[in-house]
């Protein structure tokens, strides 16, 4: 266990090594969407993204409580890393002939983490937390495995139920008959550590956008439109980085570290809300690839959903994140979302490059406003 009185909550090299698998997972998700973009694939990859995020964030909670430098935790992380690598490898064929591999591996990953923690926490007050968690994950595991074995439309419905069970657990305090429910105050976390872990996952997701942009650029070196979209895509990724890291991430860390109930913010702001931002960034990476490869393509509604939906999800997620530690919903974010939604009917009739320029421009304006408003109006400091 981490010693709260002497442990600073620093992210360890083992945790960073573990995260490398999820670079591959996000890349597999975005590539699958680019190769076969359709309404069905978007929904399928949404289920996969929900599962991948859940497996990662629960491991982040685990390493918040347990010292990743201990041999037992290292061995557990390596096992979870191997399972996550298998999950990532089968993502492109999960809804074809690898359903059972994905469902079984995911179930083993979730159960192995919680059961190990339950065993080693014998007599510790956190043991009941993991017992409740393990109960919910066991029920969900049945759905993941059965759905993977059946396949087809039935699998999709069963896996949707599994996702609902998984994501309902923390909100319900993992209520278990005979064992009660966990309160957020029972989750004694190092708020700064969890905040840093989630911010690093944002970096991982943004990294996919950068990789996609670079990979696409080498194929359009002699095409002016492709080069222009390469620059627009980079500016979009930079704007998302600026919006998240300019002030919000540090303000959130200060808030959660001084909070009387860091577990509540850890659950809502970092476990749930961060997923919305991650999903938005992944969709932005897909949109970047589409825009660079064929900027003059006249879009259908699937293209519009990705190119506009990605930035909208990111801005919405960041607005909810800010609201978790601020008294009001940020009006600038709401204005940006409304602006993107207002241009949507027009963008249906425009080529991809025009829509990408619109969404990137709006996000850049939001980033500039954030810088001005936070520096000049709140902190009374110069921008430069």
Short mmCIF file of C-alpha atoms in Angstrom, two decimals:
data_model
loop_
_atom_site.label_atom_id
_atom_site.label_comp_id
_atom_site.label_asym_id
_atom_site.label_seq_id
_atom_site.Cartn_x
_atom_site.Cartn_y
_atom_site.Cartn_z
CA UNK A 1 0.00 0.00 0.00
CA UNK A 2 1.05 3.60 -0.50
CA UNK A 3 1.93 5.39 2.74
CA UNK A 4 -0.16 8.55 2.68
CA UNK A 5 1.96 10.37 5.21
CA UNK A 6 5.22 10.02 3.23
CA UNK A 7 4.12 9.14 -0.32
CA UNK A 8 3.88 12.18 -2.61
CA UNK A 9 1.70 10.30 -5.09
CA UNK A 10 4.27 10.60 -7.86
CA UNK A 11 3.49 8.65 -11.03
CA UNK A 12 6.03 5.84 -11.35
CA UNK A 13 7.91 4.47 -14.35
CA UNK A 14 5.94 1.23 -14.03
CA UNK A 15 2.69 3.12 -14.53
CA UNK A 16 4.08 4.91 -17.58
CA UNK A 17 5.24 1.57 -19.00
CA UNK A 18 1.76 0.16 -18.43
CA UNK A 19 0.24 3.07 -20.35
CA UNK A 20 2.15 2.17 -23.53
CA UNK A 21 -0.35 -0.59 -24.29
CA UNK A 22 -3.15 1.95 -24.39
CA UNK A 23 -1.32 3.95 -27.04
CA UNK A 24 -1.76 0.88 -29.22
CA UNK A 25 -5.40 0.45 -28.13
CA UNK A 26 -6.37 4.00 -29.12
CA UNK A 27 -4.52 3.64 -32.41
CA UNK A 28 -6.41 0.40 -33.15
CA UNK A 29 -9.75 2.09 -32.42
CA UNK A 30 -9.09 5.10 -34.66
CA UNK A 31 -7.68 2.99 -37.51
CA UNK A 32 -10.71 0.69 -37.42
CA UNK A 33 -13.02 3.68 -37.65
CA UNK A 34 -11.08 5.20 -40.56
CA UNK A 35 -11.03 1.92 -42.50
CA UNK A 36 -14.77 1.19 -42.17
CA UNK A 37 -16.50 4.37 -41.06
CA UNK A 38 -20.25 3.81 -40.69
CA UNK A 39 -22.95 4.21 -38.08
CA UNK A 40 -22.52 0.58 -37.05
CA UNK A 41 -18.73 0.84 -36.69
CA UNK A 42 -19.07 4.06 -34.66
CA UNK A 43 -21.36 2.31 -32.19
CA UNK A 44 -19.12 -0.76 -32.06
CA UNK A 45 -16.01 1.30 -31.40
CA UNK A 46 -17.93 3.27 -28.76
CA UNK A 47 -18.46 0.03 -26.83
CA UNK A 48 -14.78 -0.86 -27.27
CA UNK A 49 -13.65 2.59 -26.14
CA UNK A 50 -15.86 2.38 -23.06
CA UNK A 51 -14.31 -0.98 -22.16
CA UNK A 52 -10.73 0.14 -22.83
CA UNK A 53 -11.15 3.29 -20.75
CA UNK A 54 -12.76 1.36 -17.89
CA UNK A 55 -9.93 -1.17 -17.78
CA UNK A 56 -7.36 1.64 -17.71
CA UNK A 57 -9.05 3.94 -15.18
CA UNK A 58 -9.69 1.14 -12.68
CA UNK A 59 -6.00 0.27 -12.86
CA UNK A 60 -5.22 3.93 -12.21
CA UNK A 61 -7.36 3.72 -9.06
CA UNK A 62 -5.53 0.54 -8.06
CA UNK A 63 -2.11 2.18 -8.31
CA UNK A 64 -3.46 5.11 -6.36
CA UNK A 65 -3.92 2.78 -3.40
CA UNK A 66 -1.09 0.30 -4.02
CA UNK A 67 2.58 1.09 -4.49
CA UNK A 68 3.50 0.26 -8.13
CA UNK A 69 7.13 -0.25 -7.11
CA UNK A 70 6.32 -3.27 -4.94
CA UNK A 71 7.05 -6.60 -6.63
CA UNK A 72 3.51 -7.96 -6.27
CA UNK A 73 1.92 -4.87 -7.81
CA UNK A 74 4.50 -4.84 -10.59
CA UNK A 75 3.73 -8.45 -11.46
CA UNK A 76 0.00 -7.71 -11.41
CA UNK A 77 0.49 -4.68 -13.68
CA UNK A 78 2.55 -6.74 -16.10
CA UNK A 79 -0.23 -9.34 -16.24
CA UNK A 80 -2.84 -6.63 -16.79
CA UNK A 81 -0.57 -5.12 -19.42
CA UNK A 82 -0.40 -8.42 -21.28
CA UNK A 83 -4.18 -8.82 -21.13
CA UNK A 84 -4.63 -5.24 -22.35
CA UNK A 85 -2.24 -5.92 -25.24
CA UNK A 86 -4.37 -8.91 -26.28
CA UNK A 87 -7.48 -6.71 -26.08
CA UNK A 88 -5.83 -4.08 -28.26
CA UNK A 89 -4.64 -6.62 -30.84
CA UNK A 90 -8.13 -8.02 -31.47
CA UNK A 91 -9.97 -4.67 -31.59
CA UNK A 92 -10.19 -4.54 -35.43
CA UNK A 93 -11.85 -8.00 -35.52
CA UNK A 94 -13.72 -7.91 -32.22
CA UNK A 95 -17.12 -7.70 -33.91
CA UNK A 96 -16.19 -10.31 -36.52
CA UNK A 97 -14.48 -13.51 -35.36
CA UNK A 98 -12.69 -12.39 -32.18
CA UNK A 99 -15.66 -11.55 -29.94
CA UNK A 100 -15.01 -14.33 -27.46
CA UNK A 101 -11.31 -13.48 -27.20
CA UNK A 102 -12.15 -9.86 -26.40
CA UNK A 103 -14.96 -10.65 -23.96
CA UNK A 104 -13.03 -13.35 -22.12
CA UNK A 105 -9.81 -11.34 -21.92
CA UNK A 106 -11.62 -8.25 -20.68
CA UNK A 107 -13.43 -10.28 -18.01
CA UNK A 108 -10.18 -11.89 -16.84
CA UNK A 109 -8.48 -8.49 -16.70
CA UNK A 110 -11.19 -6.93 -14.55
CA UNK A 111 -11.58 -9.91 -12.23
CA UNK A 112 -7.84 -10.49 -11.80
CA UNK A 113 -7.29 -6.91 -10.66
CA UNK A 114 -10.09 -6.82 -8.10
CA UNK A 115 -9.65 -10.37 -6.79
CA UNK A 116 -5.92 -9.85 -6.20
CA UNK A 117 -6.60 -6.61 -4.33
CA UNK A 118 -9.32 -8.31 -2.27
CA UNK A 119 -6.94 -11.10 -1.22
CA UNK A 120 -4.00 -8.90 -0.25
CA UNK A 121 -6.20 -6.43 1.64
CA UNK A 122 -7.22 -9.02 4.24
CA UNK A 123 -8.45 -7.10 7.30
CA UNK A 124 -7.93 -3.68 5.67
CA UNK A 125 -10.86 -1.26 5.50
CA UNK A 126 -10.52 -1.08 1.72
CA UNK A 127 -11.18 -4.80 1.40
CA UNK A 128 -14.97 -4.30 1.52
CA UNK A 129 -14.66 -1.74 -1.28
CA UNK A 130 -12.97 -4.31 -3.50
CA UNK A 131 -15.38 -7.08 -2.49
CA UNK A 132 -18.30 -4.94 -3.67
CA UNK A 133 -16.41 -3.98 -6.81
CA UNK A 134 -15.56 -7.61 -7.53
CA UNK A 135 -19.22 -8.59 -7.18
CA UNK A 136 -20.33 -6.10 -9.81
CA UNK A 137 -17.48 -7.01 -12.13
CA UNK A 138 -18.30 -10.70 -11.81
CA UNK A 139 -21.87 -10.06 -12.94
CA UNK A 140 -20.63 -7.92 -15.84
CA UNK A 141 -18.03 -10.58 -16.75
CA UNK A 142 -20.80 -13.11 -17.35
CA UNK A 143 -22.35 -10.76 -19.92
CA UNK A 144 -19.00 -10.07 -21.61
CA UNK A 145 -18.19 -13.77 -21.95
CA UNK A 146 -21.67 -14.94 -22.95
CA UNK A 147 -22.01 -12.11 -25.47
CA UNK A 148 -18.63 -12.92 -26.96
CA UNK A 149 -19.56 -16.59 -27.28
CA UNK A 150 -22.94 -15.91 -28.96
CA UNK A 151 -21.88 -13.21 -31.44
CA UNK A 152 -24.07 -11.25 -33.84
CA UNK A 153 -26.75 -8.77 -32.84
CA UNK A 154 -27.43 -10.66 -29.62
CA UNK A 155 -23.81 -10.11 -28.60
CA UNK A 156 -24.15 -6.37 -29.18
CA UNK A 157 -27.21 -6.18 -26.91
CA UNK A 158 -25.60 -8.30 -24.19
CA UNK A 159 -22.39 -6.24 -24.31
CA UNK A 160 -24.44 -3.04 -24.06
CA UNK A 161 -25.96 -4.44 -20.86
CA UNK A 162 -22.44 -5.29 -19.61
CA UNK A 163 -21.30 -1.70 -20.19
CA UNK A 164 -24.33 -0.34 -18.32
CA UNK A 165 -23.55 -2.63 -15.37
CA UNK A 166 -19.88 -1.61 -15.35
CA UNK A 167 -20.57 2.11 -15.51
CA UNK A 168 -23.43 2.01 -13.00
CA UNK A 169 -21.23 0.46 -10.30
CA UNK A 170 -19.39 3.52 -8.98
CA UNK A 171 -22.52 5.68 -9.06
CA UNK A 172 -24.36 3.05 -7.02
CA UNK A 173 -21.45 2.72 -4.61
CA UNK A 174 -21.14 -0.89 -5.84
CA UNK A 175 -24.14 -1.73 -3.65
CA UNK A 176 -24.03 -5.41 -2.78
CA UNK A 177 -26.71 -7.28 -0.77
CA UNK A 178 -25.34 -8.17 2.64
CA UNK A 179 -22.35 -5.88 2.19
CA UNK A 180 -24.00 -2.50 1.70
CA UNK A 181 -22.58 0.26 -0.49
CA UNK A 182 -19.35 2.20 -0.56
CA UNK A 183 -19.36 5.93 0.16
CA UNK A 184 -17.04 8.23 -1.74
CA UNK A 185 -15.37 9.01 1.58
CA UNK A 186 -14.39 5.33 1.79
CA UNK A 187 -12.23 5.80 -1.30
CA UNK A 188 -9.25 7.45 0.33
CA UNK A 189 -7.28 8.52 -2.71
CA UNK A 190 -4.29 10.67 -3.45
CA UNK A 191 -6.12 13.23 -5.57
CA UNK A 192 -3.02 14.64 -7.21
CA UNK A 193 -1.90 11.20 -8.37
CA UNK A 194 -5.22 10.32 -10.00
CA UNK A 195 -5.37 13.75 -11.63
CA UNK A 196 -1.90 13.33 -13.08
CA UNK A 197 -2.70 9.83 -14.33
CA UNK A 198 -5.80 11.05 -16.17
CA UNK A 199 -3.97 14.04 -17.64
CA UNK A 200 -1.34 11.63 -18.97
CA UNK A 201 -4.09 9.63 -20.68
CA UNK A 202 -5.23 12.85 -22.34
CA UNK A 203 -1.65 13.17 -23.64
CA UNK A 204 -1.83 9.58 -24.94
CA UNK A 205 -5.06 10.36 -26.81
CA UNK A 206 -3.64 13.60 -28.22
CA UNK A 207 -0.56 11.64 -29.25
CA UNK A 208 -2.75 9.51 -31.52
CA UNK A 209 -3.96 12.67 -33.23
CA UNK A 210 -0.35 13.76 -33.79
CA UNK A 211 0.67 10.32 -35.10
CA UNK A 212 -2.30 10.19 -37.47
CA UNK A 213 -1.52 13.69 -38.73
CA UNK A 214 2.11 12.80 -39.39
CA UNK A 215 1.29 9.47 -41.05
CA UNK A 216 -1.21 11.12 -43.38
CA UNK A 217 1.08 14.04 -44.20
CA UNK A 218 3.75 11.86 -45.83
CA UNK A 219 1.19 10.84 -48.47
CA UNK A 220 0.18 14.42 -49.40
CA UNK A 221 3.56 16.16 -49.50
CA UNK A 222 2.88 17.54 -52.98
CA UNK A 223 -0.79 18.40 -52.55
CA UNK A 224 -1.53 21.96 -51.34
CA UNK A 225 -4.93 21.02 -49.88
CA UNK A 226 -3.43 18.07 -47.99
CA UNK A 227 -0.64 20.25 -46.61
CA UNK A 228 -3.16 22.86 -45.50
CA UNK A 229 -5.24 20.20 -43.72
CA UNK A 230 -2.08 18.86 -42.09
CA UNK A 231 -1.51 22.30 -40.53
CA UNK A 232 -5.19 22.60 -39.54
CA UNK A 233 -5.09 19.16 -37.89
CA UNK A 234 -1.99 20.07 -35.91
CA UNK A 235 -3.56 23.35 -34.78
CA UNK A 236 -6.65 21.43 -33.65
CA UNK A 237 -4.56 19.06 -31.50
CA UNK A 238 -2.59 22.02 -30.11
CA UNK A 239 -5.85 23.84 -29.27
CA UNK A 240 -7.17 20.84 -27.35
CA UNK A 241 -3.90 20.57 -25.45
CA UNK A 242 -4.02 24.29 -24.64
CA UNK A 243 -7.64 24.19 -23.48
CA UNK A 244 -6.98 21.28 -21.12
CA UNK A 245 -3.52 22.07 -19.77
CA UNK A 246 -3.35 25.86 -19.75
CA UNK A 247 -5.03 26.21 -16.37
CA UNK A 248 -7.81 23.68 -15.83
CA UNK A 249 -5.64 20.67 -15.03
CA UNK A 250 -3.63 22.53 -12.37
CA UNK A 251 -6.71 24.16 -10.87
CA UNK A 252 -8.37 20.74 -10.62
CA UNK A 253 -5.33 19.25 -8.89
CA UNK A 254 -5.33 22.05 -6.31
CA UNK A 255 -9.05 21.53 -5.72
CA UNK A 256 -8.98 17.75 -5.35
CA UNK A 257 -5.89 17.79 -3.10
CA UNK A 258 -7.58 20.23 -0.71
CA UNK A 259 -11.00 18.57 -0.89
CA UNK A 260 -12.57 16.85 2.13
CA UNK A 261 -13.97 14.23 -0.23
CA UNK A 262 -11.47 13.64 -3.05
CA UNK A 263 -13.11 10.30 -3.84
CA UNK A 264 -16.26 12.07 -5.06
CA UNK A 265 -14.31 14.20 -7.53
CA UNK A 266 -12.18 11.22 -8.48
CA UNK A 267 -15.33 9.32 -9.37
CA UNK A 268 -17.14 12.03 -11.31
CA UNK A 269 -14.46 14.31 -12.80
CA UNK A 270 -11.75 11.77 -13.52
CA UNK A 271 -13.55 8.45 -13.92
CA UNK A 272 -16.61 9.56 -15.87
CA UNK A 273 -16.08 13.02 -17.36
CA UNK A 274 -12.59 12.38 -18.65
CA UNK A 275 -13.97 9.62 -20.85
CA UNK A 276 -16.02 12.22 -22.76
CA UNK A 277 -12.86 14.18 -23.54
CA UNK A 278 -10.93 11.06 -24.53
CA UNK A 279 -13.71 9.97 -26.88
CA UNK A 280 -13.78 13.43 -28.43
CA UNK A 281 -10.01 13.39 -29.02
CA UNK A 282 -10.18 9.94 -30.67
CA UNK A 283 -12.94 11.13 -32.99
CA UNK A 284 -10.85 14.22 -33.78
CA UNK A 285 -7.95 11.93 -34.78
CA UNK A 286 -10.30 10.06 -37.14
CA UNK A 287 -11.54 13.37 -38.55
CA UNK A 288 -7.95 14.53 -39.11
CA UNK A 289 -7.16 11.40 -41.12
CA UNK A 290 -10.29 11.79 -43.25
CA UNK A 291 -9.68 15.49 -43.88
CA UNK A 292 -6.03 15.08 -44.87
CA UNK A 293 -6.61 12.02 -47.09
CA UNK A 294 -9.52 13.52 -49.05
CA UNK A 295 -10.14 17.20 -48.16
CA UNK A 296 -12.54 17.82 -51.07
CA UNK A 297 -14.84 14.88 -50.29
CA UNK A 298 -18.47 15.96 -49.95
CA UNK A 299 -19.63 14.53 -46.66
CA UNK A 300 -22.54 12.43 -45.54
CA UNK A 301 -23.95 12.56 -41.99
CA UNK A 302 -21.42 10.02 -40.70
CA UNK A 303 -18.54 12.33 -41.68
CA UNK A 304 -20.31 15.29 -40.09
CA UNK A 305 -20.85 13.37 -36.85
CA UNK A 306 -17.14 12.62 -36.56
CA UNK A 307 -15.68 15.94 -37.77
CA UNK A 308 -18.02 18.10 -35.67
CA UNK A 309 -18.90 15.58 -32.96
CA UNK A 310 -15.27 15.06 -31.91
CA UNK A 311 -14.59 18.71 -31.03
CA UNK A 312 -18.05 19.07 -29.49
CA UNK A 313 -17.47 16.08 -27.21
CA UNK A 314 -14.08 17.37 -26.15
CA UNK A 315 -15.36 20.87 -25.37
CA UNK A 316 -18.41 19.46 -23.56
CA UNK A 317 -16.21 17.13 -21.51
CA UNK A 318 -13.87 19.95 -20.60
CA UNK A 319 -16.80 22.17 -19.63
CA UNK A 320 -18.15 19.45 -17.32
CA UNK A 321 -14.65 18.95 -15.95
CA UNK A 322 -14.38 22.67 -15.14
CA UNK A 323 -17.82 22.62 -13.57
CA UNK A 324 -16.68 19.84 -11.19
CA UNK A 325 -14.41 22.28 -9.36
CA UNK A 326 -15.89 25.66 -10.32
CA UNK A 327 -19.17 27.26 -9.22
CA UNK A 328 -20.58 27.83 -12.73
CA UNK A 329 -20.74 26.12 -16.10
CA UNK A 330 -18.21 27.94 -18.36
CA UNK A 331 -20.13 30.14 -20.81
CA UNK A 332 -17.28 30.22 -23.33
CA UNK A 333 -17.46 26.45 -23.72
CA UNK A 334 -21.22 26.55 -24.15
CA UNK A 335 -20.82 29.26 -26.81
CA UNK A 336 -18.27 27.12 -28.66
CA UNK A 337 -20.57 24.07 -28.62
CA UNK A 338 -23.54 26.11 -29.84
CA UNK A 339 -21.40 27.63 -32.62
CA UNK A 340 -20.32 24.18 -33.83
CA UNK A 341 -23.88 22.87 -33.73
CA UNK A 342 -25.12 25.92 -35.66
CA UNK A 343 -22.71 25.32 -38.54
CA UNK A 344 -23.64 21.62 -38.74
CA UNK A 345 -26.58 22.02 -41.21
CA UNK A 346 -24.34 24.06 -43.51
CA UNK A 347 -21.38 21.70 -43.23
CA UNK A 348 -23.43 18.82 -44.64
CA UNK A 349 -23.08 20.52 -48.02
CA UNK A 350 -19.42 21.53 -47.65
CA UNK A 351 -16.23 19.53 -48.27
CA UNK A 352 -14.31 18.09 -45.35
CA UNK A 353 -11.69 20.83 -45.35
CA UNK A 354 -14.27 23.56 -44.77
CA UNK A 355 -15.80 21.79 -41.77
CA UNK A 356 -12.37 21.05 -40.30
CA UNK A 357 -11.37 24.70 -40.62
CA UNK A 358 -14.59 25.78 -38.87
CA UNK A 359 -14.22 23.43 -35.89
CA UNK A 360 -10.50 24.08 -35.49
CA UNK A 361 -11.07 27.83 -35.67
CA UNK A 362 -13.72 27.65 -32.94
CA UNK A 363 -11.45 25.59 -30.68
CA UNK A 364 -8.55 27.99 -31.23
CA UNK A 365 -10.77 30.92 -30.29
CA UNK A 366 -11.83 29.05 -27.15
CA UNK A 367 -8.18 28.39 -26.28
CA UNK A 368 -7.30 32.07 -26.77
CA UNK A 369 -10.28 33.18 -24.70
CA UNK A 370 -9.34 30.75 -21.94
CA UNK A 371 -5.82 32.20 -21.88
CA UNK A 372 -7.04 35.79 -21.79
CA UNK A 373 -9.86 35.24 -19.31
CA UNK A 374 -7.82 33.12 -16.88
CA UNK A 375 -4.69 35.28 -17.00
CA UNK A 376 -6.08 38.80 -17.25
CA UNK A 377 -9.54 38.63 -15.68
CA UNK A 378 -8.99 36.10 -12.88
CA UNK A 379 -5.30 35.90 -12.03
CA UNK A 380 -4.56 39.53 -13.01
CA UNK A 381 -1.35 38.48 -14.71
CA UNK A 382 0.01 39.24 -18.20
CA UNK A 383 -0.61 36.67 -20.92
CA UNK A 384 3.03 36.62 -22.00
#
